CSV table of C-alpha atoms (C1' of nucleotides) in Angstrom, one decimal:
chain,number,residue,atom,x,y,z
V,1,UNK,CA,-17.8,3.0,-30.8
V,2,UNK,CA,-18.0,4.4,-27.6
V,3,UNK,CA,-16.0,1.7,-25.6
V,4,UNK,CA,-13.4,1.6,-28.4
V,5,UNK,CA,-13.0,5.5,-28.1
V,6,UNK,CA,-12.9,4.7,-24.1
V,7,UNK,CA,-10.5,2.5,-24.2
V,8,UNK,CA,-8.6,4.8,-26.6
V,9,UNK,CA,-8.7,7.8,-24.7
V,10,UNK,CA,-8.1,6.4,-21.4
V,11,UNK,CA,-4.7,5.0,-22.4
V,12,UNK,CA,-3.2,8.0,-24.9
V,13,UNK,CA,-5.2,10.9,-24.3
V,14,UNK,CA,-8.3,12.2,-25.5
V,15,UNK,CA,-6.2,14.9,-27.7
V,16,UNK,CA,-3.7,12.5,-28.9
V,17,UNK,CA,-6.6,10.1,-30.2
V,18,UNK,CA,-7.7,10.4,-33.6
V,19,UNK,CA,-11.6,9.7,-35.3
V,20,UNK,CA,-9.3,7.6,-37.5
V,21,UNK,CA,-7.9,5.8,-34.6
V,22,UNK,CA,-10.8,5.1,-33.3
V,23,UNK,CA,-12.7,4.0,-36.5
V,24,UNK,CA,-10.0,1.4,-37.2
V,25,UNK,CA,-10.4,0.2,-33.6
V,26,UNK,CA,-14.5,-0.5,-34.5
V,27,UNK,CA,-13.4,-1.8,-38.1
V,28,UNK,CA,-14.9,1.3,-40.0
V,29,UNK,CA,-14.1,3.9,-41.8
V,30,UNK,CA,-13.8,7.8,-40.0
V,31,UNK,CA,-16.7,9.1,-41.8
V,32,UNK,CA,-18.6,6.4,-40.7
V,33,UNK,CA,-18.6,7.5,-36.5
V,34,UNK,CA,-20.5,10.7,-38.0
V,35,UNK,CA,-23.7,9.2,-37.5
V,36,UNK,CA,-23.2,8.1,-34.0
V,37,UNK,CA,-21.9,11.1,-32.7
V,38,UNK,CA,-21.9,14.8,-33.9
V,39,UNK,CA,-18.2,15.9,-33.2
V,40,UNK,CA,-14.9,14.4,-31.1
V,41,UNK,CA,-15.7,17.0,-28.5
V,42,UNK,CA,-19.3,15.4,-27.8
V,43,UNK,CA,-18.0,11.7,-27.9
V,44,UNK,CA,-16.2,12.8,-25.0
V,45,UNK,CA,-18.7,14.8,-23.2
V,46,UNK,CA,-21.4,11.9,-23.5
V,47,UNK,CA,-18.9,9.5,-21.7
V,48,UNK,CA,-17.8,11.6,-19.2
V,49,UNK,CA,-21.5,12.6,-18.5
V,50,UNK,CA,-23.3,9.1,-18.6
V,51,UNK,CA,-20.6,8.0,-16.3
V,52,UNK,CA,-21.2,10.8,-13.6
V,53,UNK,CA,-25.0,10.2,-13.7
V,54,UNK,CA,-24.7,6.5,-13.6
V,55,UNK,CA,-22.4,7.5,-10.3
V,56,UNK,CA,-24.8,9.3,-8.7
V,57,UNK,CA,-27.7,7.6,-9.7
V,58,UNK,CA,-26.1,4.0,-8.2
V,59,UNK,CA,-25.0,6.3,-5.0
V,60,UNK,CA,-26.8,4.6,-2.4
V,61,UNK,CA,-28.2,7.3,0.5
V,62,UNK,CA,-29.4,5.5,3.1
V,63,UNK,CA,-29.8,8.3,5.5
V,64,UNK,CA,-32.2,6.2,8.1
V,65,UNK,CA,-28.5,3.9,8.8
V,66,UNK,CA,-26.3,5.4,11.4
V,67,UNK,CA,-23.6,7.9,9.9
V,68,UNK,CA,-20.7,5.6,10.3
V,69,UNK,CA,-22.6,3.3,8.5
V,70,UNK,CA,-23.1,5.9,5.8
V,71,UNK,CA,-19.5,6.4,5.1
V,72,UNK,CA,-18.4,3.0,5.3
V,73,UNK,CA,-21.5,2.4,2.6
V,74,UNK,CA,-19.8,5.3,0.7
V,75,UNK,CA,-16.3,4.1,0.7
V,76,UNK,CA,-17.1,0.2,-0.4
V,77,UNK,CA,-19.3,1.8,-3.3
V,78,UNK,CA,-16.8,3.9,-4.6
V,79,UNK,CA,-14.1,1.8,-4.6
V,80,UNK,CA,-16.1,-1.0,-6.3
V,81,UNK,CA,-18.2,0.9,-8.2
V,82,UNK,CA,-15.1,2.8,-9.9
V,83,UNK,CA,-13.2,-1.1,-9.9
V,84,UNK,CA,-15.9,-2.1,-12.9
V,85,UNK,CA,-14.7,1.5,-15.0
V,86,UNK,CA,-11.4,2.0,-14.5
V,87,UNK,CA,-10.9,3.4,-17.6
V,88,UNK,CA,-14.6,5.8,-16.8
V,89,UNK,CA,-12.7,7.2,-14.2
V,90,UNK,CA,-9.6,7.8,-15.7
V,91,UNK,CA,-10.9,10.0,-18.2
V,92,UNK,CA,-13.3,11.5,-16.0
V,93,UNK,CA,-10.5,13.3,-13.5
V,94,UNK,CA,-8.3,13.9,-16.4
V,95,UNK,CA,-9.9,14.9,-19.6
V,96,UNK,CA,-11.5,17.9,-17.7
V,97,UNK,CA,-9.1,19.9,-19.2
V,98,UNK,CA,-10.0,18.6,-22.7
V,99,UNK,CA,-14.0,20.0,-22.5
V,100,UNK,CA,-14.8,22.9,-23.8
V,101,UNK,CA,-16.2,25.7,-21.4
V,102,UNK,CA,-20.1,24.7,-21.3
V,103,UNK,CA,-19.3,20.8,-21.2
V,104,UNK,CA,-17.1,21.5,-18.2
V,105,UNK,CA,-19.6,23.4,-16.1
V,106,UNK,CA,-21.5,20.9,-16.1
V,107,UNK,CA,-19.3,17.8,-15.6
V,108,UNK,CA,-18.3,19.8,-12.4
V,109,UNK,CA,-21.5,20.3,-11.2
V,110,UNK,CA,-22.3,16.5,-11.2
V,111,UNK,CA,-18.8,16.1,-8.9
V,112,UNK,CA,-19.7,18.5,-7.0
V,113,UNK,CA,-23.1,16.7,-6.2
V,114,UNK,CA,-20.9,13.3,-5.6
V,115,UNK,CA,-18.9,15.5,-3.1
V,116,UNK,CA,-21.7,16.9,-1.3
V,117,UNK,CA,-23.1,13.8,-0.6
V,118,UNK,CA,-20.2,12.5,1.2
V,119,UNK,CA,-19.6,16.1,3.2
V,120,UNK,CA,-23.0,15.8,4.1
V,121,UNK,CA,-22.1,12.7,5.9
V,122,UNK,CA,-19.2,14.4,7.7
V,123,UNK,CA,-20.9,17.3,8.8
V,124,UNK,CA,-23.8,15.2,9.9
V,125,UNK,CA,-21.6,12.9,12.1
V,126,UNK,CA,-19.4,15.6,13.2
V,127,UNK,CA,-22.9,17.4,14.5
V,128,UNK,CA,-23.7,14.1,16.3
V,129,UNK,CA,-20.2,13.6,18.2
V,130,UNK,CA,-19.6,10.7,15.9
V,131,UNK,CA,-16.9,11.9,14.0
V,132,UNK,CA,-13.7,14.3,14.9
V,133,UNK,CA,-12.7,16.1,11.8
V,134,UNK,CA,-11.3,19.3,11.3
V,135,UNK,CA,-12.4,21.4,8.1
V,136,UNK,CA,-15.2,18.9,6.9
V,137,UNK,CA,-14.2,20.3,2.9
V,138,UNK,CA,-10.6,19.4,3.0
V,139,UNK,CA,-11.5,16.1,5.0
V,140,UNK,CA,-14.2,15.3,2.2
V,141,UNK,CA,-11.6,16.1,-1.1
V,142,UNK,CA,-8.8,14.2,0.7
V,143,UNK,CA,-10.5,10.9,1.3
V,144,UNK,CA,-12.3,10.9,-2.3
V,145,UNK,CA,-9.0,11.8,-3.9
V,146,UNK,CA,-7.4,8.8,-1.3
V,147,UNK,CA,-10.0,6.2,-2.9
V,148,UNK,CA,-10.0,7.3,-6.4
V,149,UNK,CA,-6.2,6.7,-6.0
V,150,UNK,CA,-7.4,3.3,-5.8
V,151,UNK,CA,-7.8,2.7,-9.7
V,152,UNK,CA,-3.9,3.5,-10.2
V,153,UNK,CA,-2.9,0.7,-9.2
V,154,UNK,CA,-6.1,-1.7,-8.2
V,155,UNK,CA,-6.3,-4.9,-10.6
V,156,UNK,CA,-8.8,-7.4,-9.8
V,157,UNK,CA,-6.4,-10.1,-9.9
V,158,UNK,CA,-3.9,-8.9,-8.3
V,159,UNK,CA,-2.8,-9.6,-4.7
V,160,UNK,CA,-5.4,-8.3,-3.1
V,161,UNK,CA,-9.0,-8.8,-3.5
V,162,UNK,CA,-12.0,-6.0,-3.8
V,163,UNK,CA,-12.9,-7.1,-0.5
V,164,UNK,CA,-9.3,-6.5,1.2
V,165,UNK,CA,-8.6,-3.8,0.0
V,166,UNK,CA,-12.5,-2.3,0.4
V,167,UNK,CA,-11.2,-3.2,4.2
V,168,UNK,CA,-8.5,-1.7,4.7
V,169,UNK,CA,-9.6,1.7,3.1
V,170,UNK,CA,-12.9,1.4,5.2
V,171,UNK,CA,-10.1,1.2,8.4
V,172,UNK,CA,-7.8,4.0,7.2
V,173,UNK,CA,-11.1,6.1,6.3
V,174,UNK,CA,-12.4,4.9,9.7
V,175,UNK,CA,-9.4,6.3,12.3
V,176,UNK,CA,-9.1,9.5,10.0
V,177,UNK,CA,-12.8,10.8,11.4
V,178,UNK,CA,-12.7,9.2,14.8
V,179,UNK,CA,-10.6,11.1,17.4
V,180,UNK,CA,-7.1,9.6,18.1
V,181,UNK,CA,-6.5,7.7,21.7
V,182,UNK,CA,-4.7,10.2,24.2
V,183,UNK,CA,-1.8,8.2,24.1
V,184,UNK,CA,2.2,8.6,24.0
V,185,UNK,CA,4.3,6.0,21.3
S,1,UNK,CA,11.0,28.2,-22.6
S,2,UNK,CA,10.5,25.7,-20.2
S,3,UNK,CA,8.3,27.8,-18.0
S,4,UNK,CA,6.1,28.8,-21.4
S,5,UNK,CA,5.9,25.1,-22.0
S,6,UNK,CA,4.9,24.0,-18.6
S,7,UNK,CA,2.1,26.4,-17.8
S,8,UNK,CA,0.1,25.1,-21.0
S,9,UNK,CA,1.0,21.6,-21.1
S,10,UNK,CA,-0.6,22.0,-17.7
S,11,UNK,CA,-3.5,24.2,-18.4
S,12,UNK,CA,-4.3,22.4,-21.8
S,13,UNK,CA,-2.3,18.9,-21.8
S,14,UNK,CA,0.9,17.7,-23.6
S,15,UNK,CA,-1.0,16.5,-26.9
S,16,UNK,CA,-3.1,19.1,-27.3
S,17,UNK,CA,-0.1,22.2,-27.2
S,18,UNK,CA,1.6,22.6,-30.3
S,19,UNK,CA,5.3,24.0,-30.6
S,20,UNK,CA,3.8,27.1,-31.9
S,21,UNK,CA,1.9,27.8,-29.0
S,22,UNK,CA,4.8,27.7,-27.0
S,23,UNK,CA,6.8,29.4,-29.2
S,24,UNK,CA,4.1,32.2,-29.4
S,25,UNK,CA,4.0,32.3,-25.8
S,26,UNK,CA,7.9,33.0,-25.5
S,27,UNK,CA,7.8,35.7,-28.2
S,28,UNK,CA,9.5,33.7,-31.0
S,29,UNK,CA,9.1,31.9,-33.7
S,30,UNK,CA,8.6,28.2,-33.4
S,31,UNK,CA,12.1,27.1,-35.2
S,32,UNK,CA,14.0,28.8,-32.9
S,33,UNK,CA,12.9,26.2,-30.2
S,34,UNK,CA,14.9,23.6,-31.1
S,35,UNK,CA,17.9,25.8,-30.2
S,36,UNK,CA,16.8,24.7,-26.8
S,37,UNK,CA,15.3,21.1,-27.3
S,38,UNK,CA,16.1,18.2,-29.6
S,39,UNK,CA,12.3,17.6,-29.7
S,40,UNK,CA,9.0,17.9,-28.0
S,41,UNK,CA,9.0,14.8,-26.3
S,42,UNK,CA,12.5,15.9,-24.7
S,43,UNK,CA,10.8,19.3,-23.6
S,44,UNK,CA,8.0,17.4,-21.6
S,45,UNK,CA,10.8,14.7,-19.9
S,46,UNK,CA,13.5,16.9,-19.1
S,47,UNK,CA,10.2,18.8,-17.0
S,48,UNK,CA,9.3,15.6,-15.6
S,49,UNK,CA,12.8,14.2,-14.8
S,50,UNK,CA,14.4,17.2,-13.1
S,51,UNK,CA,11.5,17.9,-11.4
S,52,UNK,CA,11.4,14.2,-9.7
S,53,UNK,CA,15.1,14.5,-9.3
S,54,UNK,CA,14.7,17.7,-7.2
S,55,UNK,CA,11.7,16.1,-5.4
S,56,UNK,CA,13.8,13.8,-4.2
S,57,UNK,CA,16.6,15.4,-3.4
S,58,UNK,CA,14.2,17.6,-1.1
S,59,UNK,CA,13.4,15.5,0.7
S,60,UNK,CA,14.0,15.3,4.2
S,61,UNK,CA,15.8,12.1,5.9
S,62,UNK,CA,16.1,12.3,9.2
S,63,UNK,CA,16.1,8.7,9.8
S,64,UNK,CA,17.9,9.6,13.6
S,65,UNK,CA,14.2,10.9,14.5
S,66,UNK,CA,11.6,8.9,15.5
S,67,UNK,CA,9.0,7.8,13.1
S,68,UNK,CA,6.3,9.7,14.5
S,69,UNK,CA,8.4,12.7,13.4
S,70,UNK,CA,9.6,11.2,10.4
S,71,UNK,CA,6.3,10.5,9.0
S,72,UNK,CA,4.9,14.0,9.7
S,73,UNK,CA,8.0,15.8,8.5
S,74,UNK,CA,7.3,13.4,4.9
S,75,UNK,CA,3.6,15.1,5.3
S,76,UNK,CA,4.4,18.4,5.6
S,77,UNK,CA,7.5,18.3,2.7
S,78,UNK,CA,5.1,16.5,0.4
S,79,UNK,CA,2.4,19.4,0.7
S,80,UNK,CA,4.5,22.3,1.1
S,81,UNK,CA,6.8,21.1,-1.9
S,82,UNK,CA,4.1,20.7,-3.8
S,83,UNK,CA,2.7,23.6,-3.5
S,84,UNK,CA,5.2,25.4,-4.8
S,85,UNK,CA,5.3,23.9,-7.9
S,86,UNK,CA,1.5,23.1,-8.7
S,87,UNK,CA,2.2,22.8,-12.6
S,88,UNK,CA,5.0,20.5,-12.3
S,89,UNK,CA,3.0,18.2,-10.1
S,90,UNK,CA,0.3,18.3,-12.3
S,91,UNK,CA,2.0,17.0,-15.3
S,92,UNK,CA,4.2,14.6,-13.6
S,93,UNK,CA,1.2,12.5,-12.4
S,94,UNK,CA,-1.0,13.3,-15.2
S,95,UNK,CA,1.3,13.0,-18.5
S,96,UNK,CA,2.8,9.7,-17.7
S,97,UNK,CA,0.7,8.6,-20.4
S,98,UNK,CA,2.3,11.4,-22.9
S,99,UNK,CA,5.8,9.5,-22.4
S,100,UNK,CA,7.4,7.1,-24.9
S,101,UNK,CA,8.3,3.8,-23.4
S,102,UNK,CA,12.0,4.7,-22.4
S,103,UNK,CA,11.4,8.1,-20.8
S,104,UNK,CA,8.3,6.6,-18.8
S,105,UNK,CA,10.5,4.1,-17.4
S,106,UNK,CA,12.8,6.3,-16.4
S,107,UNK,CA,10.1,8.5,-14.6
S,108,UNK,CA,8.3,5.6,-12.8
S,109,UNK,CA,11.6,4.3,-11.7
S,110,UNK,CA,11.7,8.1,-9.7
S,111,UNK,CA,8.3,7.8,-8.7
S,112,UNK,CA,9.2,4.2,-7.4
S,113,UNK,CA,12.3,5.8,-5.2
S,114,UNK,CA,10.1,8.8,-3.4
S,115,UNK,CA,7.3,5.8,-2.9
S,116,UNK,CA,9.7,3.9,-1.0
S,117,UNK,CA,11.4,6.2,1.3
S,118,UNK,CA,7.3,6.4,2.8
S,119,UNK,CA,6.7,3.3,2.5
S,120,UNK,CA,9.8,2.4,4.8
S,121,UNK,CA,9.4,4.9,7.1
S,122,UNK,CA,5.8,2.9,7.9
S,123,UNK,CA,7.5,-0.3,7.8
S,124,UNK,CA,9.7,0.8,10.2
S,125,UNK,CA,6.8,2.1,12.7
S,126,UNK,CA,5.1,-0.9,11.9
S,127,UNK,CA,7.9,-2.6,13.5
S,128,UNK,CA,8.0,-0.9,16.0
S,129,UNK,CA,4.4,-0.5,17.1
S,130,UNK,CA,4.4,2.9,16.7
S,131,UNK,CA,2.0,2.6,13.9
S,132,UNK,CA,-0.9,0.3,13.3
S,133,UNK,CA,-1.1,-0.3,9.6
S,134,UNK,CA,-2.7,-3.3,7.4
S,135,UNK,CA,-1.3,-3.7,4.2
S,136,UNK,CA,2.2,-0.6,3.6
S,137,UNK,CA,2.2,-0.8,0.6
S,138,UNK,CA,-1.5,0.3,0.0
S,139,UNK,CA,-1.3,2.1,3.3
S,140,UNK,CA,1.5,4.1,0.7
S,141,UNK,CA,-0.5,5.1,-2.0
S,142,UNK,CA,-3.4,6.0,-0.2
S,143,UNK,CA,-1.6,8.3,1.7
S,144,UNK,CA,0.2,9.7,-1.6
S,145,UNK,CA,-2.7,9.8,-3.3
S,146,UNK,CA,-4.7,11.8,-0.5
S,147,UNK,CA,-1.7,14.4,-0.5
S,148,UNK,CA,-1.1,14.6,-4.1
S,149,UNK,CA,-5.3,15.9,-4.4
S,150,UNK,CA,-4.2,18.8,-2.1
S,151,UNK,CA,-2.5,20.4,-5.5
S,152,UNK,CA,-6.5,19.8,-7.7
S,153,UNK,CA,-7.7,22.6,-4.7
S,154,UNK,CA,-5.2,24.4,-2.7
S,155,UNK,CA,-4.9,28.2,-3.8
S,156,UNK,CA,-2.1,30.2,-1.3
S,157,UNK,CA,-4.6,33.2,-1.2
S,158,UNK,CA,-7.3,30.8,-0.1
S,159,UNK,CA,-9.7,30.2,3.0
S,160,UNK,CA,-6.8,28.1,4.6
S,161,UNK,CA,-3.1,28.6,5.0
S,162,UNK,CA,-0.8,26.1,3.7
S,163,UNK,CA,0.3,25.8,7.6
S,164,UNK,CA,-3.2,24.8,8.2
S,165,UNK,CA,-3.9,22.7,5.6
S,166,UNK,CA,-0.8,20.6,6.4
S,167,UNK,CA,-1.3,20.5,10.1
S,168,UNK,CA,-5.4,19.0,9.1
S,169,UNK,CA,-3.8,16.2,7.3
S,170,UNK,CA,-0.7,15.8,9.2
S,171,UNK,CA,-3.8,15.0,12.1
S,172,UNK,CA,-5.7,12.6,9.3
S,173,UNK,CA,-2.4,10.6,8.6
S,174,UNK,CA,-1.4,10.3,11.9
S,175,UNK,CA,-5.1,8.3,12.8
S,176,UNK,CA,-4.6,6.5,9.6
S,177,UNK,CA,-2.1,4.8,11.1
S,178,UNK,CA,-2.6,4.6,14.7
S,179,UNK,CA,-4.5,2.3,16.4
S,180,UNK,CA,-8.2,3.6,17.0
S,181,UNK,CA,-9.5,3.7,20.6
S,182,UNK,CA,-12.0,0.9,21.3
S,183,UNK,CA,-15.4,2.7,22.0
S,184,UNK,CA,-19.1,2.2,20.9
S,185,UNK,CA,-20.4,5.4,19.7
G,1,DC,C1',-36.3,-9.9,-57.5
G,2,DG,C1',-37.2,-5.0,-56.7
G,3,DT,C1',-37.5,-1.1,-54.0
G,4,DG,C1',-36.8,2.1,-50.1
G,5,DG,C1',-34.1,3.4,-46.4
G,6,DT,C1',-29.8,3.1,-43.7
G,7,DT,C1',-24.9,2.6,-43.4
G,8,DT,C1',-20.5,2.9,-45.0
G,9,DT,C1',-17.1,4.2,-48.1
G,10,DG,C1',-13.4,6.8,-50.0
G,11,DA,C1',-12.0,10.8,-51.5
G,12,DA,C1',-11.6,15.5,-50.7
G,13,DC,C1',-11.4,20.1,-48.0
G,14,DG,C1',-8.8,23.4,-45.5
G,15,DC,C1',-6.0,23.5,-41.7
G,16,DT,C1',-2.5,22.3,-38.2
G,17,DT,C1',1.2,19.4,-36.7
G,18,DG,C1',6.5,18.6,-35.6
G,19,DT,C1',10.6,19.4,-37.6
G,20,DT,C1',14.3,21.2,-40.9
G,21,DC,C1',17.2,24.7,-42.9
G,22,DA,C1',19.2,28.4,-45.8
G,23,DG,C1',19.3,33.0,-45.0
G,24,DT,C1',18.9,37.1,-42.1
G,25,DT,C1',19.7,39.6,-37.8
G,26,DA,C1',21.8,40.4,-33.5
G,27,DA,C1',25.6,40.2,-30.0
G,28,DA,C1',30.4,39.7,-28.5
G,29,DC,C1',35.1,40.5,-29.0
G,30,DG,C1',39.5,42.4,-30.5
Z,1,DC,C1',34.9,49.1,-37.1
Z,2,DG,C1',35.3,44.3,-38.8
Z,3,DT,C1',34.8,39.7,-37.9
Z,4,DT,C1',33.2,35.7,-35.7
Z,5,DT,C1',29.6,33.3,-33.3
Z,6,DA,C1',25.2,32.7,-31.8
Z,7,DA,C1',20.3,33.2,-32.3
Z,8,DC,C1',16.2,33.8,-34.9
Z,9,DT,C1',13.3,34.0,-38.9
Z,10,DG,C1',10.2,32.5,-42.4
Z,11,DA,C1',9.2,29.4,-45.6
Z,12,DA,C1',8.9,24.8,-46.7
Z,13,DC,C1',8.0,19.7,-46.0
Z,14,DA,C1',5.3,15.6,-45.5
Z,15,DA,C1',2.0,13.9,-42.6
Z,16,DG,C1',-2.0,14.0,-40.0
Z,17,DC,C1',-6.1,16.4,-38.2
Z,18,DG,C1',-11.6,16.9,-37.8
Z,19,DT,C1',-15.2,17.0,-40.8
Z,20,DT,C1',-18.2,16.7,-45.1
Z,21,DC,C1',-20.5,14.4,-48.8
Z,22,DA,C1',-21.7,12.2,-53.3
Z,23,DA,C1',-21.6,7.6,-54.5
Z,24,DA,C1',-21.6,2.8,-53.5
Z,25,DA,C1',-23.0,-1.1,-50.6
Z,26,DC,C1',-26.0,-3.2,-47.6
Z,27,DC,C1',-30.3,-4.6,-45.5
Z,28,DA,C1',-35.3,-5.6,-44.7
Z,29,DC,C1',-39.7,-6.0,-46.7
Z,30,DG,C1',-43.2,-6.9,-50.1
DNA sequence: CGTGGTTTTGAACGCTTGTTCAGTTAAACG
DNA sequence: CGTTTAACTGAACAAGCGTTCAAAACCACG
């Protein structure tokens, strides 16, 4: 039930998907998804949550390894990691809107763990002389909402591989904290 | 009408605002909207269409200019644009879904058009080895997508200034896509 | 086969949805 | 002021919504 309500809300919409919807999707009846789940609204909230633990929980921190090793560690996981739940992530930026109050708060608050953990990294290799990077809060939303872009368009088997394309973000994450060459073009 | 319609298909999503609540919102009953629009479907792409259309008729081509230039003038138009018209931007990237078949076509074709003037403006510098980039057309959406976030967090009456904001990731494109200096750190 | 405990059905509840339309109200013009 | 045109109302329509629940179906165990 809950993959078929997954699948169903990552494509139309969590509002514009109905218990029935989903029931025919499992083969059931709508009164049936009653005893798997108290209400839509939880349905929801239990993906979106399970997903953001599951996130953090697989969030390796291996805070020995030198910080540029850290964020390259952070941007091959989230790019694969989101690759195997496309449809996770979908719904997870945008059916915020669709929680009520409570569920929200607490949704965010697991994000705004995942974002601390990668501004931590910044702030640590800025400290160091590692990195060059101006507000370390802009530089940490504008390279996780640069990878989550990823799953717009990212199909496995597509033209480019995990691997190539884990790469070239990894490069483009890479100049963006590391202080330009004093050059003119 | 159309400003009624677009601050809460924004705040609570296209499926989940009924024509009475927009209706309500205008001061009116909800027969009298269709004075106005032939249906609600045609409310949400006439939003979507003209605000694409004035996106890219906003935009800035000083193709003359060199690349360098051209590329940070696309930077600052995307953010500045954009943040003038928060809702709009929110719905256009977030109720694609929402469209029927023909409208969305007709929107992604748009999308496709603003996609490309970046896209050759990198191919250009490519070119010309003014820019060092793998892969343009992921080089594209990465930078879209790292732009487009700036809309999730920027507030005018916040910390930073737009002029700020834009000049910290005018400086993270501009690494992205120069060559980094060759150093062990 | 019979019995106990889960699951599922299928109908029903009250409510909301997008949309239509005859009838009322308001505005514009001579 | 009278008339024409435009705008809006308020009720109605069929359809769909999330959710509940008694009754039926299913299953495992003795």
């Amino acid at each position: 039930m809950r993959a078929a309500a997954l699948a169903l809300f990552a494509r139309h919409g969590f509002a514009a998907v109905s218990m029935r919807q989903i029931a025919a999707e499992v083969g059931v009846q709508a009164g049936a998804l009653y005893n798997y789940t108290p209400d839509k609204q939880s349905l929801l909230f239990d993906l979106m949550r399970s997903h953001m633990e599951e996130l953090l929980e697989a969030l390796p921190s291996n805070s020995a390894a030198p910080v540029t090793e850290q964020l390259e560690e952070f941007v091959r996981f989230h790019i694969a990691f989101h690759d195997e739940r496309p449809d996770l992530v979908f719904i997870a930026y945008m059916e915020l809107r669709s929680l009520e109050p409570d569920n929200f708060a607490v949704i965010e608050q697991l994000r705004g763990r995942y974002e601390t953990v990668l501004e931590s990294i910044l702030q640590i290799g800025a400290g160091e002389g590692a990195f060059s990077v101006g507000d370390t809060k802009v530089t940490t939303l504008a390279i996780i909402a640069m990878l989550t872009g990823v799953t717009t368009w990212f199909r496995p088997e597509g033209r480019l591989s995990l691997r190539a394309v884990q790469d070239q973000y990894w490069n483009m994450v890479h100049r963006m904290v590391t202080v330009a060459p004093e050059r003119t073009v």
